XYZ file of C-alpha atoms in Angstrom:
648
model
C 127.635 107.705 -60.142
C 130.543 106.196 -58.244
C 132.212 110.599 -58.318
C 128.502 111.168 -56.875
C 128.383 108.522 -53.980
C 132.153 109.393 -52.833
C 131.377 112.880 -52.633
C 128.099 112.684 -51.141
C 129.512 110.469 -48.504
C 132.778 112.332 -48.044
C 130.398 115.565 -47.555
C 127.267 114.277 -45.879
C 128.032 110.283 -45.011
C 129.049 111.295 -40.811
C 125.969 113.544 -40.638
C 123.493 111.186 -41.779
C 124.783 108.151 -39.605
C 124.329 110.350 -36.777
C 120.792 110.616 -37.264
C 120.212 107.986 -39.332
C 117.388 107.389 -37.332
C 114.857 109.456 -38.449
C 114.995 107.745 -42.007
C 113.379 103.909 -40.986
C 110.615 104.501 -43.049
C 112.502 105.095 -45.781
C 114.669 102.098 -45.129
C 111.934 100.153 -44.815
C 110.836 101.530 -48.481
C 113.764 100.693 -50.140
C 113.852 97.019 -48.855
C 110.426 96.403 -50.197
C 111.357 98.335 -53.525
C 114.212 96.072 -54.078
C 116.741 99.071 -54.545
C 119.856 97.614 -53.447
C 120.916 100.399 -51.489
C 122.362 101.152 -48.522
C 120.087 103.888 -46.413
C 123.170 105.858 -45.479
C 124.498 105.602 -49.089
C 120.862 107.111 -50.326
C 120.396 109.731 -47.825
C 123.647 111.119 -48.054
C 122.992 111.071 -51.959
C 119.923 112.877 -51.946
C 121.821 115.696 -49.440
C 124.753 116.045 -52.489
C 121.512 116.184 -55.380
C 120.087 118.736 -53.445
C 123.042 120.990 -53.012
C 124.200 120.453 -56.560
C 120.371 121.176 -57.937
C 120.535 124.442 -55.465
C 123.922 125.804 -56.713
C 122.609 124.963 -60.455
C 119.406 126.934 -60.137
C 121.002 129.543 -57.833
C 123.450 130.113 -60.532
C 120.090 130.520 -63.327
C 118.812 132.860 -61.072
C 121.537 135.261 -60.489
C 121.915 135.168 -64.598
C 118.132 135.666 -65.028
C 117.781 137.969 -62.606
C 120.995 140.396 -63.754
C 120.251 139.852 -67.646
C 116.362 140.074 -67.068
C 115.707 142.573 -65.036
C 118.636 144.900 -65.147
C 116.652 147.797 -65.651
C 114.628 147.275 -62.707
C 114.237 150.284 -59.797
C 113.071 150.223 -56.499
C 110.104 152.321 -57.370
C 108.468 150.446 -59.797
C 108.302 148.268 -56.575
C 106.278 150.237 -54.420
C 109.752 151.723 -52.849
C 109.266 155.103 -52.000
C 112.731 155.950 -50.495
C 115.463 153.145 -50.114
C 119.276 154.236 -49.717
C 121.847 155.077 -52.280
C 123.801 151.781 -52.227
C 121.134 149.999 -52.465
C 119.406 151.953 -55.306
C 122.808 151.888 -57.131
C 123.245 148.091 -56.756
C 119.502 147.392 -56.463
C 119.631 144.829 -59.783
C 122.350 142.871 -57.790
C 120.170 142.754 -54.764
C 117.107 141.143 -56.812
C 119.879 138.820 -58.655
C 120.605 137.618 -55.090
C 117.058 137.141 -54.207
C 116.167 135.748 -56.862
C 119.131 133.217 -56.886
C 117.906 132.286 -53.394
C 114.360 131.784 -54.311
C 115.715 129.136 -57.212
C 117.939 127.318 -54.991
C 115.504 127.105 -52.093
C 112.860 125.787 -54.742
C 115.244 123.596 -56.443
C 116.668 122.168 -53.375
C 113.110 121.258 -52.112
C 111.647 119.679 -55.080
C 115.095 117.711 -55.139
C 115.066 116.264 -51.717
C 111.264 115.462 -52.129
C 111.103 113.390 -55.436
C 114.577 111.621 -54.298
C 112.601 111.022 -50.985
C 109.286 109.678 -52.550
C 111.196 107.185 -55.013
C 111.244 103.974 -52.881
C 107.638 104.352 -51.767
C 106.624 105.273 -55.723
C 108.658 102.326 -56.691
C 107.405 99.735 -53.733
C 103.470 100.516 -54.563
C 104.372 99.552 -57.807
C 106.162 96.629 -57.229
C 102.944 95.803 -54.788
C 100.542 96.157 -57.636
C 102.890 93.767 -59.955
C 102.804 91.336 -57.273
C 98.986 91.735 -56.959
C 98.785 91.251 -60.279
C 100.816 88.292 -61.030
C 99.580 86.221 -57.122
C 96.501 84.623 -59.215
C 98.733 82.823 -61.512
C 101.736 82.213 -58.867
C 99.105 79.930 -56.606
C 97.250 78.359 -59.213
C 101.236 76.999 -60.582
C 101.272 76.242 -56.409
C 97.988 74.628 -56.034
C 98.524 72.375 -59.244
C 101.837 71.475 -58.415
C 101.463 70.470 -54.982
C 98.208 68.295 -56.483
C 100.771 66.173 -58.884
C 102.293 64.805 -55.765
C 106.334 64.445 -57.053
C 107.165 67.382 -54.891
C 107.384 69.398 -51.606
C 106.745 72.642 -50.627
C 110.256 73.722 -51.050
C 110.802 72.486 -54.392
C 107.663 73.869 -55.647
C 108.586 77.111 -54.761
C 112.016 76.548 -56.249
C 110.508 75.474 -59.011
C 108.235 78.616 -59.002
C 111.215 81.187 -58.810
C 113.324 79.336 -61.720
C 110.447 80.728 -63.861
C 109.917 84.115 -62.416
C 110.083 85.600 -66.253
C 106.466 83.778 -66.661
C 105.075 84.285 -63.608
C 105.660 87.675 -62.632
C 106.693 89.580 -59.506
C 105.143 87.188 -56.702
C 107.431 84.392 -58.695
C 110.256 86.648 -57.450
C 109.243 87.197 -54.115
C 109.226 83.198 -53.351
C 112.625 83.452 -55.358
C 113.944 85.215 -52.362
C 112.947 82.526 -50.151
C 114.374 80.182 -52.277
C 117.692 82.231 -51.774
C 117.592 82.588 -47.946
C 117.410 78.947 -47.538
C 120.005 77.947 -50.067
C 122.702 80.525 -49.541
C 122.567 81.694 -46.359
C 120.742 78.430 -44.913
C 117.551 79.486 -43.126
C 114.658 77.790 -42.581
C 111.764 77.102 -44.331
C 110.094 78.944 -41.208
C 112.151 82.367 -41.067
C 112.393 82.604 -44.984
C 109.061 82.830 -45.260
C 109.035 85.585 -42.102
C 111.582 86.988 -43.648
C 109.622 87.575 -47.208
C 106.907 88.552 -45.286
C 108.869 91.762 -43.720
C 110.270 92.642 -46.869
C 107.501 92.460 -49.397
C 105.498 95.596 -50.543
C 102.135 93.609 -51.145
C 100.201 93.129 -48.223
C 97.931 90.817 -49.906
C 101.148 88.680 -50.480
C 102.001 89.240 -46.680
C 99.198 87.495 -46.139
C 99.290 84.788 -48.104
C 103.034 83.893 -46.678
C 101.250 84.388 -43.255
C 98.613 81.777 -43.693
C 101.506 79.557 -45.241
C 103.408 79.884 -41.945
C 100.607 78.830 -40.401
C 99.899 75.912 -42.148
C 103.020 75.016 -42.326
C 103.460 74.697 -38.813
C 100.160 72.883 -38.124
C 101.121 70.557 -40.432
C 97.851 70.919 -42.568
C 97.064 70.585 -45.877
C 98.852 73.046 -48.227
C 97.374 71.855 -51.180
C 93.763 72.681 -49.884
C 95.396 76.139 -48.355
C 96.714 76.791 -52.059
C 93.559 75.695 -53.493
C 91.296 78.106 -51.361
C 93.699 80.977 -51.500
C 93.450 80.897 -55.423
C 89.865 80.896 -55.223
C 90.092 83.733 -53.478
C 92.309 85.390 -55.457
C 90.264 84.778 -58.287
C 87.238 86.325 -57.085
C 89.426 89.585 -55.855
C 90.382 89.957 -59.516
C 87.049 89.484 -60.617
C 85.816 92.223 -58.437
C 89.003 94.086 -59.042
C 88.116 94.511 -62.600
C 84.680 95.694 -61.684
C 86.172 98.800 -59.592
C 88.853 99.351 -62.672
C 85.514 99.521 -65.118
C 84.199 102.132 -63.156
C 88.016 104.097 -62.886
C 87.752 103.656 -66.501
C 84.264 105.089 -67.071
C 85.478 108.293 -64.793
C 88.978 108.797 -67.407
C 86.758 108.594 -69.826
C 84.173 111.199 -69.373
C 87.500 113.216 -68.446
C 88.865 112.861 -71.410
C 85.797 113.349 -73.137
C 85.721 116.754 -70.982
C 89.028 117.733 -71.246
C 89.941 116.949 -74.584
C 86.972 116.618 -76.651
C 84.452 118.779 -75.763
C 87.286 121.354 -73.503
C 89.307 122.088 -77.624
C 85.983 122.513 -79.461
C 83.981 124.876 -76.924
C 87.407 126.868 -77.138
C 87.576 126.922 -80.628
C 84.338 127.981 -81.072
C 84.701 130.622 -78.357
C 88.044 131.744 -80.040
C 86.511 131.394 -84.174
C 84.457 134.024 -83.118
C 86.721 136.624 -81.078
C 89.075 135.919 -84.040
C 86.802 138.509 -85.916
C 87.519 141.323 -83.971
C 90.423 140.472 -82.286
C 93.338 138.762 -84.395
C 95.753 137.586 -81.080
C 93.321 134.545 -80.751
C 94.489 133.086 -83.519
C 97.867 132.118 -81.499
C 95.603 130.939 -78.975
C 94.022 128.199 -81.945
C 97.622 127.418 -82.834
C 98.616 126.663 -79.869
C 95.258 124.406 -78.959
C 95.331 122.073 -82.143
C 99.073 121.665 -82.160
C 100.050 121.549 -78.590
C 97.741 121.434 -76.344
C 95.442 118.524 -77.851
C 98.485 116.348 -78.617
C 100.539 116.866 -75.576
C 97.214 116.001 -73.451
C 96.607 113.305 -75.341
C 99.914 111.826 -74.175
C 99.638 112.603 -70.946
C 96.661 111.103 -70.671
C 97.727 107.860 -72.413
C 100.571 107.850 -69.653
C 98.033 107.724 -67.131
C 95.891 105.258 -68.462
C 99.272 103.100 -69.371
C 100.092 102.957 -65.616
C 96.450 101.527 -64.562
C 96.213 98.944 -67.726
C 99.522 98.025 -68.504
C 98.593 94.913 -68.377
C 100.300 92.922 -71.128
C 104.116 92.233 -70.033
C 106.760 91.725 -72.760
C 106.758 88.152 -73.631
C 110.771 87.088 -73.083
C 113.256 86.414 -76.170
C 114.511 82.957 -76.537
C 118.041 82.797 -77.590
C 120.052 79.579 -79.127
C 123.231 78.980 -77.341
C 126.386 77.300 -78.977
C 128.668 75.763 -76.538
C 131.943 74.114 -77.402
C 132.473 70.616 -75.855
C 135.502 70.228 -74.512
C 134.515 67.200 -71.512
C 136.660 64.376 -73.762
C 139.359 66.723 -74.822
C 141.745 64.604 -73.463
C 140.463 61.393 -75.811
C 142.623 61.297 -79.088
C 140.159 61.525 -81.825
C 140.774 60.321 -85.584
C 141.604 63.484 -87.584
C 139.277 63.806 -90.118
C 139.655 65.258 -93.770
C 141.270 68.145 -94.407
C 138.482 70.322 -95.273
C 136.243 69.772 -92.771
C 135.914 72.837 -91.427
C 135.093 74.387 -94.467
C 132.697 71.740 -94.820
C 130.933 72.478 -91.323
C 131.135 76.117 -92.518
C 129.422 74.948 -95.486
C 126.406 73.883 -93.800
C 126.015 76.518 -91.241
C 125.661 79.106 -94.686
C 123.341 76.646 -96.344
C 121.160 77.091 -92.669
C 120.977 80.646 -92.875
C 120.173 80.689 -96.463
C 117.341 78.412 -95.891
C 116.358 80.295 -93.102
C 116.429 83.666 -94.671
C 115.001 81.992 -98.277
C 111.778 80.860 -96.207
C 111.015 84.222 -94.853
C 111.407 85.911 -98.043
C 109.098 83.110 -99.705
C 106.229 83.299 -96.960
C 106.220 86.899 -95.613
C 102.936 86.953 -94.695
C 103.707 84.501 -91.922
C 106.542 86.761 -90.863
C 104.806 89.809 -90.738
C 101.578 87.625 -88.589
C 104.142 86.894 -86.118
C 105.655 90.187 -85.941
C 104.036 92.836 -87.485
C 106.622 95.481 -86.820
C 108.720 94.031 -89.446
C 106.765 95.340 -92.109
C 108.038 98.824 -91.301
C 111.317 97.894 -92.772
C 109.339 97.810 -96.235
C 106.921 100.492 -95.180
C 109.196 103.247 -94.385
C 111.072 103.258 -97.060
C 108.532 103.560 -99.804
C 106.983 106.445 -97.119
C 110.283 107.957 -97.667
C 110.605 107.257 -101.447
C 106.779 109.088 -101.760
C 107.585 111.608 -99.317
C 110.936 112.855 -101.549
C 109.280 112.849 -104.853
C 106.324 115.012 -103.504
C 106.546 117.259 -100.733
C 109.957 117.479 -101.638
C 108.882 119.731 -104.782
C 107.240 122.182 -101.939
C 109.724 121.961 -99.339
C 113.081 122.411 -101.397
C 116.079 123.337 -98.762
C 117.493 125.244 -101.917
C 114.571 127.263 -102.543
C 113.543 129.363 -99.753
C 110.601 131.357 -101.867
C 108.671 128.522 -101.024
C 108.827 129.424 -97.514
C 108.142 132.426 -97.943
C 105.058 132.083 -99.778
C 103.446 128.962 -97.815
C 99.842 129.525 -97.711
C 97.129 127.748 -97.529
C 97.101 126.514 -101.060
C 100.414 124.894 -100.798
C 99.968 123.486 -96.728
C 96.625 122.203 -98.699
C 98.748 120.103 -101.343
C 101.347 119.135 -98.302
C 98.249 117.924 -96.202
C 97.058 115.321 -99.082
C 100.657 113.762 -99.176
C 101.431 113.788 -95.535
C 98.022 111.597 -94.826
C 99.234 108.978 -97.941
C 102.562 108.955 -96.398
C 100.656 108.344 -93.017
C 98.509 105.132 -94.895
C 101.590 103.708 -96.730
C 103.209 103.601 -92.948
C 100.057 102.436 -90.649
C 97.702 100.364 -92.669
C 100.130 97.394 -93.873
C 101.096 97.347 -90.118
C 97.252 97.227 -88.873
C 96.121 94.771 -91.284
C 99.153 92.455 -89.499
C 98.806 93.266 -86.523
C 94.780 92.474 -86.495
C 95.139 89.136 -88.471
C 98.226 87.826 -85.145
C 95.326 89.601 -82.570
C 92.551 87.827 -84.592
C 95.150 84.683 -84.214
C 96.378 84.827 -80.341
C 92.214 85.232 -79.398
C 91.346 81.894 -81.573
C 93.800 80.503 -80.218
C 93.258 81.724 -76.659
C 89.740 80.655 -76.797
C 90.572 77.094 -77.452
C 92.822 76.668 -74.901
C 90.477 75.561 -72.288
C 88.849 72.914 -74.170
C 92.331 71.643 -75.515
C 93.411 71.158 -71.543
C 90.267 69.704 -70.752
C 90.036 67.425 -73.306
C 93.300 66.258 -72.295
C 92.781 65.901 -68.903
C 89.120 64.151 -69.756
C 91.736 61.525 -72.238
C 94.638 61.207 -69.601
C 91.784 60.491 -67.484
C 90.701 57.168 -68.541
C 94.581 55.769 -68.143
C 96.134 57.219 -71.356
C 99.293 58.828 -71.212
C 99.927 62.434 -71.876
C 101.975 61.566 -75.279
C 98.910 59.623 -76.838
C 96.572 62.026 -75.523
C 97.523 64.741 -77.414
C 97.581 62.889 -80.547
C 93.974 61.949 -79.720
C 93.100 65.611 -79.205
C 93.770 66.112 -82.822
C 90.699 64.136 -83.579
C 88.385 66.959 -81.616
C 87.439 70.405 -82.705
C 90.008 72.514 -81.288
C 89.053 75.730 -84.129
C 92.460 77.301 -84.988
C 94.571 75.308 -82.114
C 94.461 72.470 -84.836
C 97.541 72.996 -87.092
C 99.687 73.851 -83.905
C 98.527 70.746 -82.285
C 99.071 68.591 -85.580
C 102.704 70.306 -85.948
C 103.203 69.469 -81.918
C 102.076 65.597 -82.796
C 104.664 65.482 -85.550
C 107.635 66.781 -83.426
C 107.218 63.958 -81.057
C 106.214 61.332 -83.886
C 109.861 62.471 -85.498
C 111.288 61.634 -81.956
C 111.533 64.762 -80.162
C 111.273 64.458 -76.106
C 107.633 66.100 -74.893
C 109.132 68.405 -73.119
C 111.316 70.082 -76.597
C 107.731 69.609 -78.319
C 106.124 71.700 -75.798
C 108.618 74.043 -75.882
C 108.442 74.654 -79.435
C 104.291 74.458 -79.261
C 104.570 77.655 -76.588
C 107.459 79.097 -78.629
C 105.420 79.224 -82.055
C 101.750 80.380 -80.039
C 103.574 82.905 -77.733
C 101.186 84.259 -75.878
C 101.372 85.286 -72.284
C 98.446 82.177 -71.236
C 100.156 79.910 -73.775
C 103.698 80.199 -71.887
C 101.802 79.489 -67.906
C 100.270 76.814 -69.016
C 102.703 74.716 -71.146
C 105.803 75.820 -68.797
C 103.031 73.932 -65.603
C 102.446 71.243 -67.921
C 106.679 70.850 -68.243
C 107.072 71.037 -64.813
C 103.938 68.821 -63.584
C 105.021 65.869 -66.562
C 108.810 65.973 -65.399
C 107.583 65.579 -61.820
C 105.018 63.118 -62.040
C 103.636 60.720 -64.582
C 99.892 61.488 -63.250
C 98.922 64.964 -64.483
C 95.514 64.586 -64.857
C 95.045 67.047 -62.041
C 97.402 69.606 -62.858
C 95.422 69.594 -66.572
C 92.167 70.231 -65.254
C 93.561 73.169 -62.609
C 95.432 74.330 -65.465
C 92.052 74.438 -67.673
C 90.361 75.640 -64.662
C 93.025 78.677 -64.481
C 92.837 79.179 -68.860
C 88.802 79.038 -68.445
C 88.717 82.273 -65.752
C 90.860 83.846 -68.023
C 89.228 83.273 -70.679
C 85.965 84.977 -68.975
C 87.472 87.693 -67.773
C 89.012 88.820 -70.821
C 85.096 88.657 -73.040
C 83.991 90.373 -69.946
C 86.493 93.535 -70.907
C 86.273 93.084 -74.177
C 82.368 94.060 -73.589
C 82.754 96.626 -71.421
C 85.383 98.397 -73.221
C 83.323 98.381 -76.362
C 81.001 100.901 -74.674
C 84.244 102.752 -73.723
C 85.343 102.716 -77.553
C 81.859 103.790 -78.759
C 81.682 106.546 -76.345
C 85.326 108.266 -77.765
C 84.050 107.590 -81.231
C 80.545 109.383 -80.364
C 82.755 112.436 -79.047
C 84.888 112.918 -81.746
C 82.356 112.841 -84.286
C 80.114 115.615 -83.055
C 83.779 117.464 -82.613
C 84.447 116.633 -86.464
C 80.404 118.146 -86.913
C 81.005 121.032 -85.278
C 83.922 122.110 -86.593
C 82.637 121.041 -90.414
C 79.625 123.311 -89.485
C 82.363 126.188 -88.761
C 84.404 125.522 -91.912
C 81.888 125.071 -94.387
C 78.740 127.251 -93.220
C 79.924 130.160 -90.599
C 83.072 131.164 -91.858
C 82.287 131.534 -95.560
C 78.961 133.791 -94.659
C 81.696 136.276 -92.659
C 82.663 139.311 -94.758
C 86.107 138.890 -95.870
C 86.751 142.816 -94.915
C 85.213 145.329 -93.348
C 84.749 147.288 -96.605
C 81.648 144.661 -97.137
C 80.727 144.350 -93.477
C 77.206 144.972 -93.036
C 75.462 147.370 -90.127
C 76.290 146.252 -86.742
C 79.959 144.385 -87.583
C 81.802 147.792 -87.426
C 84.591 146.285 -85.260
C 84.756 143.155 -87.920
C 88.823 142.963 -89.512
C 90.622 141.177 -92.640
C 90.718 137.686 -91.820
C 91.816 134.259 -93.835
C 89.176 132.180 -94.919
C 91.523 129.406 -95.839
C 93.661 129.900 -93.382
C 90.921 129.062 -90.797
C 89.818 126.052 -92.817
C 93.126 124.681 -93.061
C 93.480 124.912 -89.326
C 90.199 123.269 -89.036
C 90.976 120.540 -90.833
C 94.181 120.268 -88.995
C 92.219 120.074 -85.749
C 90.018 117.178 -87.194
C 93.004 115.353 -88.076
C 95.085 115.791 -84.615
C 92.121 115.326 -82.930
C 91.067 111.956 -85.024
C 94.412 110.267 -84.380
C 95.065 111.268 -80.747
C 91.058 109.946 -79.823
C 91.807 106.907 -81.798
C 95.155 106.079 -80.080
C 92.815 106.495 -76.602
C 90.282 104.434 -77.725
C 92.585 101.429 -78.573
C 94.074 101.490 -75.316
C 90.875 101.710 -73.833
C 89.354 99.299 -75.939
C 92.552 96.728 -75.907
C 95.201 97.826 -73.823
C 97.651 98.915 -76.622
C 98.486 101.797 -78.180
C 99.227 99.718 -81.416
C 95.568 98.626 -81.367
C 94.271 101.974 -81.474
C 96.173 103.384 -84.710
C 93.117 101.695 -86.725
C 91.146 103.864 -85.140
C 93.734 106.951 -85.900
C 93.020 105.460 -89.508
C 89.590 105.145 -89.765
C 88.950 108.837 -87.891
C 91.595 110.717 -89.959
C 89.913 109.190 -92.854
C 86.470 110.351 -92.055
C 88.007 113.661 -91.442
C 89.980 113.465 -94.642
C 86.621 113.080 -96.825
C 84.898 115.202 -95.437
C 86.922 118.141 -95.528
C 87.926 117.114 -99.325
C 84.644 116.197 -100.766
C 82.351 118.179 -99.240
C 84.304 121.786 -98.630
């Protein structure tokens, strides 16, 4: 990249700086999208893409155009008379045309997407910040309630945990960094963020801060009100993204439900007279559905990506070396091997209790149990469809028909249950797990804060919340009481309570909690916002759980009138076709040999591509996750599996 810049600025770098100022709209884009990048060092970039992208496709057009069409002539152009050169060297003259049809197209399409990246890449960083502004001003609000800090070390407090609290965490991080490192003002920071931030909704917020800030009012009722606010935006945000959901669905309903079957009904029945449509069914059941299908699951990723990656947490060793100039008493002469002694007795413990409890390791992280899954999958897969597809024996490639894709087909979906179901059935007990547990939250704060309340300290109020029904929360709770009872700080027992839960509400509230108890000793406030905050959540999440149901039931309603239609086609229409023409009957003169099996087999391929691309839409309609939706890949490739075994 560094060849790149120095030759786009050696090229381009004096031209650009003399009109640099036609590009302050895209200067302004890439200061709210964060790029880092000088406008001059972009511009002058995009110039060098361009040229490079135009020589590259000029170059694949004078090839195409000489190798391709050679053997064109000015006549079969309309050209009536053109003169000799020219009809000698025509092919060269449509090479050169060509060429500069490439490079003019390549050169455009360059300059535009380069040109349309900071404003792609600013909306999205405005819709993160959107997004995450809810949670930033309720850790605000609750903070500024405690009473153990100000403004500024609130928001520094804020930014130190932007990996929790999203992209508005970062955007106060910047103001954090204006006033530490470069020494501005509470004032102009804030102005400052204000210019430079892609979310007008954030814009505003900072705005109203100034404000209040400089009336000297009450920030903790500005917070308070603002989160309100936001709260109810969300709520009615959620609405509109129901109804944006309701319209992708019907499309893809349209498009790649009911759009596959009327075609391969249209094209089942032109394939009797015309075998070229057959291609055309190839190419719908194994591109065209499956390729939509991800396309579509792109899109819908982009407006419900909605469940960030929860951060790693990492143990750090550091060597001590504050008192190396303090003589120490040597001690004996194998200690060392000693200490290594014990750090191999740690990892054998740790390594003997995962092998003696995986089920708990494979609840926590249910990808692990791929390491087991894939390589009995492989195992199975060698010592079956290894007997059909032998690299050594190429007569079984040449006589793959239906009978033998059959036997592949019933091996290839076991393969597919030894891989996905142990992996569902985990995955579904730590979702079962995190919503418990999620649920319970809110009365677990409030009960604290109703405890803390009546003058007992945080410490003693959790061990008296073990004493209330708090469903699933219980044995975390109990495990958190017996950390501190052993004599770890609060704050470590917290830490480890979050660690062990890890979920994205879990880690807000107990990192506030960490923060509000280091600050102040009175927290009963910050526990009731922070119950307040869990509670919403809480509500808005049964509230999509419910209206994605519908959403679920719809793609499940689709796919199995698909599944009847095509069973209808493979078991009743096909078979009462003539196989030949010899036993055609009056009227089917223009009927031709066709493959009976062949057609079923591709039927039942279509079922199955079609069952596990509708159930990977429906989970991450239904839950946000593609993982969520493989059970029901499973559970419609089964259906489709039966069917087509038992009952054809």
């Amino acid at each position: 990249m560094d060849i790149i810049d120095s030759a786009a600025h050696l090229i381009f770098g004096k031209y650009v700086r003399k009109h640099i100022s036609r590009y302050e709209n895209q200067r302004s884009m890439i200061r709210k999208a964060g790029m880092g990048i000088l406008i001059e060092q972009y511009i002058a970039q995009i110039y060098f893409l361009s040229l490079l992208m135009a020589f590259l496709a000029g170059i694949t057009g004078l090839f195409a155009g000489y190798f391709f069409l050679g053997d064109i002539r000015p006549y079969m152009l309309g050209f009536d008379y053109v003169y000799p050169f020219i009809e000698a060297h025509f092919h060269l003259f449509v090479s050169a045309f060509l060429a500069f049809i490439f490079s003019i197209i390549a050169a455009y399409l360059t300059y535009y997407i380069f040109m349309s990246i900071p404003e792609v890449q600013a909306n999205v960083k405005g819709t993160l910040i959107n997004h995450s502004l809810p949670h930033a001003t309720a850790y605000l609000y609750a903070m500024s309630r405690g009473g153990g800090m100000n403004l500024i070390d609130i928001m520094k407090s804020l930014s130190d945990n932007y990996y929790i609290y999203g992209a508005s965490a970062e955007e106060i991080g910047f103001i954090v960094k204006d006033m530490e490192y470069y020494g501005t003002d509470l004032l102009d920071a804030i102005n400052r963020a204000g210019q430079r931030t892609p979310s007008k909704k954030f814009k505003d917020f900072l705005d109203g801060l100034t404000s209040i800030v400089t009336s000297g009012g009450d920030i903790s009722s500005y917070l308070k009100a603002k989160n309100d606010q936001y709260r109810l935006t969300a709520t009615k945000e959620q609405k509109i993204f129901f109804e944006t959901l309701g319209v992708l669905a019907e499309v893809y309903i349209s498009a790649f439900v009911a759009g596959p079957l009327f075609l391969i009904t249209i094209l089942v029945v032109l394939g009797l007279v015309n075998p070229s449509s057959a291609s055309i069914l190839d190419f719908i059941v194994y591109i065209a559905i499956p390729i939509g299908t991800v396309i579509f699951l792109i899109l819908l990723n982009s407006l419900t990506n909605d469940n960030p990656k929860i951060p790693d947490y990492y143990m750090v060793e550091k060597k001590l070396d504050t008192f190396s100039h303090v003589p120490i008493k040597e001690g004996d002469k194998n200690e060392e091997q000693k200490r290594k002694y014990v750090r191999y007795y740690a990892i054998i413990i740790k390594t003997m209790d995962k092998v003696l409890h995986p089920l708990s390791l494979f609840i926590g992280h249910p990808s692990y149990v791929f390491f087991i899954t894939i390589p009995l999958a492989a195992f199975y897969a060698i010592f079956t469809i290894g007997d059909y597809l032998s690299i050594t024996d190429l007569l079984y490639f040449n006589n793959f028909n239906a009978v033998t894709a059959n036997a592949i087909d019933d091996h290839i979906f076991i393969i597919l249950l030894i891989l996905l179901v142990p992996f569902i059935i985990f995955d579904e007990l730590r979702t079962y797990r995190v919503k418990q547990i999620e649920s319970n939250i809110p009365d677990f704060l409030n009960n604290l804060a109703s405890i803390n309340e009546a003058g007992i300290l945080l410490v003693d109020a959790i061990v008296m919340s073990m004493q209330l029904r708090i469903g699933v929360l219980h044995s975390e709770v109990k495990r958190l009481v017996n950390d501190i009872s052993w004599g770890s700080k609060l704050d470590d027992a917290l830490k480890k309570f979050e660690y062990r839960i890890r979920t994205e509400m879990t880690r807000r509230i107990i990192t506030l909690i960490i923060k509000a108890n280091e600050a102040t000793s009175d927290i009963k406030t910050v526990l009731t916002i922070a119950a307040h905050d869990a509670d919403i959540q809480r509500q808005l999440k049964k509230e999509r759980n419910a209206e994605m149901f519908v959403y679920v039931f719809i793609i499940y309603i689709s796919y199995m009138v698909f599944l009847f239609i095509v069973y209808i086609l493979a078991a009743y229409f096909l078979p009462a076709m003539p196989e030949s023409t010899e036993n055609a009957f009056a009227g089917a003169s223009l009927m031709i040999d066709f493959d009976l099996d062949a057609y079923i087999l591709l039927f039942f391929h279509a079922a199955m591509i079609q069952g596990f691309c509708s159930g990977l839409v429906a989970g991450k309609m239904g839950s946000g996750t593609i993982q969520s939706g493989l059970k029901h890949s499973v559970m419609m490739m089964s259906i489709s599996y039966l069917l087509f075994t038992v009952l054809i």
